[in-house]
GROMACS .gro file of C-alpha atoms in nm:
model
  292
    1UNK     CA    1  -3.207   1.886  -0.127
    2UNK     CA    2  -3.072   1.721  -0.497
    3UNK     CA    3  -2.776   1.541  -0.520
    4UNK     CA    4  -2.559   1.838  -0.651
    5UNK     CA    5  -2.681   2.036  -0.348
    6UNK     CA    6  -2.612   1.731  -0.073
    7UNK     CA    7  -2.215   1.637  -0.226
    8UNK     CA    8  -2.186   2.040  -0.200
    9UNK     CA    9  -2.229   2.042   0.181
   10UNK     CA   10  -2.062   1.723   0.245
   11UNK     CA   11  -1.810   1.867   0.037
   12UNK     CA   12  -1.708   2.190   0.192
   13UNK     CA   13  -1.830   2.085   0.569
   14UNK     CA   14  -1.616   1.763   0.583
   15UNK     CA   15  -1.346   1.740   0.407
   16UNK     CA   16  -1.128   2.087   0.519
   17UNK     CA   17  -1.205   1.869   0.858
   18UNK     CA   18  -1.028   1.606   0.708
   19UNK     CA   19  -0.779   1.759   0.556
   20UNK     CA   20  -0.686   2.018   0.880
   21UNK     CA   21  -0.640   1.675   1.075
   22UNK     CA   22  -0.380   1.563   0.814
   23UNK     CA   23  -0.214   1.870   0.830
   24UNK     CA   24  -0.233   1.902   1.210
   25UNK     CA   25  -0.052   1.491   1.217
   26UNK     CA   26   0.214   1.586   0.983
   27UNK     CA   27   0.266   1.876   1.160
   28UNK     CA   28   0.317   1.658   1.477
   29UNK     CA   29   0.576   1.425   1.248
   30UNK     CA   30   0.317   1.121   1.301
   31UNK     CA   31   0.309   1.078   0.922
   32UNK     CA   32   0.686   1.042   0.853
   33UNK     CA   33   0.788   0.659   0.753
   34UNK     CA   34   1.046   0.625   1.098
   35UNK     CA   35   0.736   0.727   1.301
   36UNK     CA   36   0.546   0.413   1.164
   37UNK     CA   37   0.761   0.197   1.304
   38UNK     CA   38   0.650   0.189   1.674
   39UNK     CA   39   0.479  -0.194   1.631
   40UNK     CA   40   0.717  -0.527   1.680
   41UNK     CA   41   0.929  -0.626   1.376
   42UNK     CA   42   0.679  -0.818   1.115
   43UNK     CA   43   0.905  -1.003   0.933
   44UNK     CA   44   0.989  -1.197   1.232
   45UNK     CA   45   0.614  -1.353   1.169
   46UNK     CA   46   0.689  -1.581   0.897
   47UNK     CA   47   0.448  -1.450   0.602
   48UNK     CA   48   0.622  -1.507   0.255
   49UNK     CA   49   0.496  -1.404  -0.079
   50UNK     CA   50   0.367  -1.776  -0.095
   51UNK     CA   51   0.153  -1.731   0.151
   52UNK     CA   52   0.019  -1.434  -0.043
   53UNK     CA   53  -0.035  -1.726  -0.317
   54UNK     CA   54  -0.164  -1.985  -0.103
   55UNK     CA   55  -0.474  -1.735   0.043
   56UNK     CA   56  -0.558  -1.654  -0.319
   57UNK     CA   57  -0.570  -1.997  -0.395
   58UNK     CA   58  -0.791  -2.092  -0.104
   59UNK     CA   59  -1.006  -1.778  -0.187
   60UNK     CA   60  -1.075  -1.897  -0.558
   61UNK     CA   61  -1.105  -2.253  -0.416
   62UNK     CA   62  -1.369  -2.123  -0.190
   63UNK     CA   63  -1.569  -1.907  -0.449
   64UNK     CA   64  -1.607  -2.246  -0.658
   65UNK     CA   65  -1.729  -2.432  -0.330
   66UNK     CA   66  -1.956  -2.088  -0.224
   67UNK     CA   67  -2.133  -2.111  -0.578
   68UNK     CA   68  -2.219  -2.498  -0.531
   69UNK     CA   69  -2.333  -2.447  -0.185
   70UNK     CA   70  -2.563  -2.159  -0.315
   71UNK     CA   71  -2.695  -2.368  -0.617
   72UNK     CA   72  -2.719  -2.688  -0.344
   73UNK     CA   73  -2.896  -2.462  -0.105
   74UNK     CA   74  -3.163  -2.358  -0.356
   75UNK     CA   75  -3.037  -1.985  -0.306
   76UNK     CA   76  -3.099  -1.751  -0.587
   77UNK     CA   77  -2.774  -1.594  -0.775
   78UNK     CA   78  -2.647  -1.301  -0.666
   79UNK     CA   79  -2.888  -0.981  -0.735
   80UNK     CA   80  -2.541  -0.833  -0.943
   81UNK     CA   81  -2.592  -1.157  -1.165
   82UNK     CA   82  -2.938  -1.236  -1.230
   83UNK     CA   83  -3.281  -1.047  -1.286
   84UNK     CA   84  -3.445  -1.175  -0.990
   85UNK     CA   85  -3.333  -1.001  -0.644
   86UNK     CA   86  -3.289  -1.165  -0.354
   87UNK     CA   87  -3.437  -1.122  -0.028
   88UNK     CA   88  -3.291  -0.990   0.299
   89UNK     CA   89  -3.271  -1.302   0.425
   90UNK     CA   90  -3.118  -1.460   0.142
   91UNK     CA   91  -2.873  -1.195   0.093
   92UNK     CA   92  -2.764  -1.245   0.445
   93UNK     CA   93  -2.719  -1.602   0.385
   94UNK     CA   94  -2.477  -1.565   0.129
   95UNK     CA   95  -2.297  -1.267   0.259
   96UNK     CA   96  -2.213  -1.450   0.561
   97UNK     CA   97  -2.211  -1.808   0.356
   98UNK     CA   98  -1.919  -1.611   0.105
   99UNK     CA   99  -1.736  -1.531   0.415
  100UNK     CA  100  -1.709  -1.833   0.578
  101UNK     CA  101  -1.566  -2.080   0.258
  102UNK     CA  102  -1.450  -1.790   0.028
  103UNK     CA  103  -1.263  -1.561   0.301
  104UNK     CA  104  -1.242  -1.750   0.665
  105UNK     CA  105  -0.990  -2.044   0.528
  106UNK     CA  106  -0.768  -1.773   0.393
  107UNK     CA  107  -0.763  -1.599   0.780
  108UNK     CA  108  -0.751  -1.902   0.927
  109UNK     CA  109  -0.415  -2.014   0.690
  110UNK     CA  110  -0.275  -1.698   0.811
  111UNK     CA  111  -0.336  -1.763   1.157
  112UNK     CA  112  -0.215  -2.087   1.160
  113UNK     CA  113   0.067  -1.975   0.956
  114UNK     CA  114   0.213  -1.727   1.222
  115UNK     CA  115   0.114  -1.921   1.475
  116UNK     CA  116   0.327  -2.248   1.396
  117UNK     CA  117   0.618  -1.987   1.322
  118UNK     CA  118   0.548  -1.783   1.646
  119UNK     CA  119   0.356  -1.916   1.847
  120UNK     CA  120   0.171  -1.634   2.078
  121UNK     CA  121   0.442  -1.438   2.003
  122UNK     CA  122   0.406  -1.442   1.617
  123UNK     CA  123   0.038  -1.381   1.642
  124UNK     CA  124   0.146  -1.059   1.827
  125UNK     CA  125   0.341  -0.910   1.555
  126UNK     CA  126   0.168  -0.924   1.304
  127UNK     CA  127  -0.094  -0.763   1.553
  128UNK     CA  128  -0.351  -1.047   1.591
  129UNK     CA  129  -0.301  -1.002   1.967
  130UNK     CA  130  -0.258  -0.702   2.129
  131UNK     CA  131  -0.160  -0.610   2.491
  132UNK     CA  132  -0.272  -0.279   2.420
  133UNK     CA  133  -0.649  -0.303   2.440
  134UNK     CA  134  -0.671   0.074   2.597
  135UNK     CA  135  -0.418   0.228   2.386
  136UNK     CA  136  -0.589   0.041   2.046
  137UNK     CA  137  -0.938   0.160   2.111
  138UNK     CA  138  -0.802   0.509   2.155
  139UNK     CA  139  -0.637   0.481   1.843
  140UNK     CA  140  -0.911   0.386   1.660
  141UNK     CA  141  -1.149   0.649   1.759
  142UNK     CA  142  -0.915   0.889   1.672
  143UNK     CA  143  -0.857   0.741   1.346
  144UNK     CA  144  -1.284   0.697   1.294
  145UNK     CA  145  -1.235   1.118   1.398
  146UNK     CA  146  -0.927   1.161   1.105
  147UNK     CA  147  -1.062   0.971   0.844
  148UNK     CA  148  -1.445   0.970   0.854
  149UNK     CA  149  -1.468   1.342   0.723
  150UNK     CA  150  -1.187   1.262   0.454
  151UNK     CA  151  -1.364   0.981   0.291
  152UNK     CA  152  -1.693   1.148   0.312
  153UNK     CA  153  -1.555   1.448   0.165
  154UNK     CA  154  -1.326   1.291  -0.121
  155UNK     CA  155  -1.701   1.060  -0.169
  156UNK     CA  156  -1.882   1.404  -0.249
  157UNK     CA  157  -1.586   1.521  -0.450
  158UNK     CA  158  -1.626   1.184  -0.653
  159UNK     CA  159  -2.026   1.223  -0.658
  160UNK     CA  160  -1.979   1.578  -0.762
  161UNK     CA  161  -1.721   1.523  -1.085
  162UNK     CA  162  -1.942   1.255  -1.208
  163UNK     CA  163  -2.237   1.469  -1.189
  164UNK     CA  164  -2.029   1.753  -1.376
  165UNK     CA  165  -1.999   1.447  -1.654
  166UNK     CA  166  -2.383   1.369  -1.703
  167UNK     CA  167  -2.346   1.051  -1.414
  168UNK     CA  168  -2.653   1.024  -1.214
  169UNK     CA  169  -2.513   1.022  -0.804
  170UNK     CA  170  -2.430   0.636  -0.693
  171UNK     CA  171  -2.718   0.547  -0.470
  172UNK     CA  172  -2.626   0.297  -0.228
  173UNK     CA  173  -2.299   0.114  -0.322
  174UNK     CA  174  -2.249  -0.189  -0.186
  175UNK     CA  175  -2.504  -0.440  -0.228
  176UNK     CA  176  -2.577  -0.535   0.097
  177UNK     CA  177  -2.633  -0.180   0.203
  178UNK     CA  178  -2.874  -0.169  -0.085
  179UNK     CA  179  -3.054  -0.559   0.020
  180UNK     CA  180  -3.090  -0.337   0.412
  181UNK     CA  181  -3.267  -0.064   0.236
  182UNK     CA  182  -3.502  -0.296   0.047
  183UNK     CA  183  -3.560  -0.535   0.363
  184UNK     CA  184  -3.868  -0.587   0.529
  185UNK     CA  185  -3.688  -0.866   0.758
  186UNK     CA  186  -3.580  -0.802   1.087
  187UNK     CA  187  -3.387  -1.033   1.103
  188UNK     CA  188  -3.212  -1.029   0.772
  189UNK     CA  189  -3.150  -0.696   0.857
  190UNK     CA  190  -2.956  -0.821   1.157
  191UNK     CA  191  -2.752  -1.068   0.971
  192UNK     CA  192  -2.686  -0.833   0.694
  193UNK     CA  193  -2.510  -0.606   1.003
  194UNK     CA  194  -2.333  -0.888   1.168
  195UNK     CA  195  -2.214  -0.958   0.829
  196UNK     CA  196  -2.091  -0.591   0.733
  197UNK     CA  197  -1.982  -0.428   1.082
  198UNK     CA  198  -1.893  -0.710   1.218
  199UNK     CA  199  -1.723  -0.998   1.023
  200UNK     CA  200  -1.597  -0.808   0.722
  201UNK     CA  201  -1.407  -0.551   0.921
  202UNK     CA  202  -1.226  -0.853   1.090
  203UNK     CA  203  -1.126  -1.097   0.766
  204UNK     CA  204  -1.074  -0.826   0.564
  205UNK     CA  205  -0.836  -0.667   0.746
  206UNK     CA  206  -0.620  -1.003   0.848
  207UNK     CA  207  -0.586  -1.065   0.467
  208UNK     CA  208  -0.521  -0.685   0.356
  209UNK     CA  209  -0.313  -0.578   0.622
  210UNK     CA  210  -0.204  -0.880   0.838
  211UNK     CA  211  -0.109  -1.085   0.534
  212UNK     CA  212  -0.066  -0.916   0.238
  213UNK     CA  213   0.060  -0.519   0.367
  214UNK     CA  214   0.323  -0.767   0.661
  215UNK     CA  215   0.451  -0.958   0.282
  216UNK     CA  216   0.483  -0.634   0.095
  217UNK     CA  217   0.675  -0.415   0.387
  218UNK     CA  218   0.918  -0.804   0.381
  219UNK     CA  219   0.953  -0.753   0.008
  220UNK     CA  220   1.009  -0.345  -0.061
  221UNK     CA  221   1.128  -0.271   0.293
  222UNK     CA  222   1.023  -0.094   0.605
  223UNK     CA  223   1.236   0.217   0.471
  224UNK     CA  224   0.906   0.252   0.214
  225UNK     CA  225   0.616   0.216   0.453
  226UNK     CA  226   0.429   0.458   0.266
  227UNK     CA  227   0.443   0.269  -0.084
  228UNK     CA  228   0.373  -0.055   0.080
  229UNK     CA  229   0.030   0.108   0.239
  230UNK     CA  230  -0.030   0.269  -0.076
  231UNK     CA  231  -0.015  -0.080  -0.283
  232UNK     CA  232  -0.200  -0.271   0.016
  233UNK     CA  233  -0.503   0.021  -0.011
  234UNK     CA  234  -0.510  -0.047  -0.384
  235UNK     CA  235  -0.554  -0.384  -0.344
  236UNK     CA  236  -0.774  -0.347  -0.109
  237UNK     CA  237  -0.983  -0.096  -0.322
  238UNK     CA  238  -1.000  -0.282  -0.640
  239UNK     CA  239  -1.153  -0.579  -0.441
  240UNK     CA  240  -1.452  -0.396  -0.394
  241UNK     CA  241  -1.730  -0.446  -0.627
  242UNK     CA  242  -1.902  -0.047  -0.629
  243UNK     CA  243  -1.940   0.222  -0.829
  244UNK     CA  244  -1.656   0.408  -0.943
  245UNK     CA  245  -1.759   0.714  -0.745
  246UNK     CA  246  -1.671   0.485  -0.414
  247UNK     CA  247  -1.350   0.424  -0.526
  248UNK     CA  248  -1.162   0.716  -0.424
  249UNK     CA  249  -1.312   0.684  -0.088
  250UNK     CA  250  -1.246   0.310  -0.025
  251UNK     CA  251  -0.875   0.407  -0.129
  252UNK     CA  252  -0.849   0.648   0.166
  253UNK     CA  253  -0.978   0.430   0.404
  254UNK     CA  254  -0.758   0.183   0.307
  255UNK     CA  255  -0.473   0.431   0.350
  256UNK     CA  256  -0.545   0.564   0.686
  257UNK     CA  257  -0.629   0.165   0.796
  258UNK     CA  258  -0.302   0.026   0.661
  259UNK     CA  259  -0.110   0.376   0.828
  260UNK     CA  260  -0.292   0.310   1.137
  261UNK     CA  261  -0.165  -0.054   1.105
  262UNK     CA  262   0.209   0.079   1.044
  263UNK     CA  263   0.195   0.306   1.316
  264UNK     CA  264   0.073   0.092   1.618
  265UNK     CA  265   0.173  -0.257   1.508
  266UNK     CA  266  -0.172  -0.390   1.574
  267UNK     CA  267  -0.485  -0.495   1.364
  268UNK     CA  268  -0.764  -0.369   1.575
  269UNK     CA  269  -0.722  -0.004   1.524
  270UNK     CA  270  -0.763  -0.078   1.178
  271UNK     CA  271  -1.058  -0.289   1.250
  272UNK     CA  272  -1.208  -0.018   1.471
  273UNK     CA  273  -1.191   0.240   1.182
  274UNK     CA  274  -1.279  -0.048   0.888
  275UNK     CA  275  -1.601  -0.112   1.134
  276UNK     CA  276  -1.700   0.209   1.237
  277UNK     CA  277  -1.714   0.295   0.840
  278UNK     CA  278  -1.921   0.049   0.776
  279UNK     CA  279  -2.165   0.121   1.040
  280UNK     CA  280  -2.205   0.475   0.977
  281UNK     CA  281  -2.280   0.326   0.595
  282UNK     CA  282  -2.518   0.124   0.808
  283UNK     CA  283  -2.640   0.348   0.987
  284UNK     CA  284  -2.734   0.619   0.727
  285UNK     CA  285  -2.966   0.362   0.503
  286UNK     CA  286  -3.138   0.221   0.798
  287UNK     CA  287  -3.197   0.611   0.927
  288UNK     CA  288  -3.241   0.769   0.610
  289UNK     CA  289  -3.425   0.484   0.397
  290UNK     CA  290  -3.484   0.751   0.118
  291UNK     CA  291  -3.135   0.789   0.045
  292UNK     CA  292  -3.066   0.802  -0.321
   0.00000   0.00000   0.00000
């Protein structure tokens, strides 16, 4: 099957799924802006557009310290910056490396942040902590139900209009999927997953929805939930270092993660949905090793 023929089916299998389960939740009123407002009252957590500031500041501080660590380590450059590639291993190493001084001082600012304001009970609304466990998991298979078809489908519809345009299909986007396809390492192929279902879903969404979506819904206003998810997704999207066919997709991820966020008042649904992603990404290069 060619790449025209494979964004075809994905196409018209998965995203009327996706698009019937939208329909079906607005139906249901789950999508209007007072419905989102079920979790505890954010602004009570402290986070200031400073602290937006002071995370970005620790984040470029961190990519200065992550690039002398690599160079100190002996660690070839990035496969994105430099003609030679990188093993497995190596890749691992500064996946998880990157996350640790570029990403985890920014979490832990925000942690410690809401947690002097708080205490326990500032780390609980801006959903750290959750009561809910039962109630969270639910929510976040639903959500992986909701939004997996949607962001395959709008993927394919991305894949296709490129293809229209003369664009060869994207083959594996982000590079660590493509350093797990190439691997011949057990156990870089481990630490590549640990890395990608399992840390990134977590920091990722502490800074794009516990810190930054909590200081935009302080700034605009709970009375425009939607816009703040909207501008968090964005964000969140134009982080990502892919091809511009992915785009699309990472934004509605982003926007079901940061509604999901709105509507229960806690991170791990998000973080369910953000991981679950990820490891069907995972999942499909590992199973299908021809793909692309």
């Amino acid at each position: 099957m060619d790449s025209i023929q494979e964004a075809l089916v994905t196409f018209f299998c998965l995203l009327p799924l996706g698009v019937g389960s939208i329909v079906v939740l607005y139906r249901r009123g789950c999508l209007r802006a007072d419905a989102m407002a079920s979790g505890p009252d954010r602004a009570l957590a402290g986070l200031r557009v400073g602290d937006v500031f002071v995370g970005l500041g620790l984040m470029f501080l961190g990519g200065g310290v992550y690039q002398a660590m690599v160079s100190a380590m002996g660690l070839p450059p990035p496969a994105t910056q430099a003609a030679g590639t990188p093993t497995a291993m190596e890749q691992a190493q500064q996946a998880l490396l990157a996350q640790a001084v570029v990403q985890l001082p920014a979490v832990l600012y925000v942690l410690g942040r809401v947690g002097l304001a708080g205490g326990w009970a500032g780390l609980k609304r801006v959903g750290v902590l959750s009561g809910r466990l039962g109630r969270d998991l639910r929510l976040a298979l639903a959500g992986l139900l909701v939004t997996l078809p949607l962001v395959l489908g709008v993927l394919s519809l991305a894949t296709l209009l490129g293809l229209m345009f003369g664009q060869e299909a994207p083959a594996v986007g982000h590079e660590l999927l493509q350093a797990m396809r190439k691997s011949t390492s057990p156990a870089g192929t481990a630490l590549l997953i640990v890395s990608a279902v399992g840390v990134a879903p977590v920091v990722e969404e502490v800074l794009y929805r516990g810190l930054l979506q909590t200081v935009l819904l302080r700034t605009i206003g709970p009375q425009h939930r939607w816009r703040v998810v909207l501008l968090a997704a964005m964000v969140f999207t134009a982080m990502h270092q892919v091809p511009w066919q992915a785009l699309p997709g990472l934004l509605v991820l982003g926007v079901a993660v940061g509604w999901l966020y709105e509507k229960s008042g806690s991170l791990w649904p998000s973080i369910g949905v953000h991981a679950g992603f990820n490891a069907l990404n995972v999942a499909a290069v590992l199973l299908m090793p021809g793909l692309g």
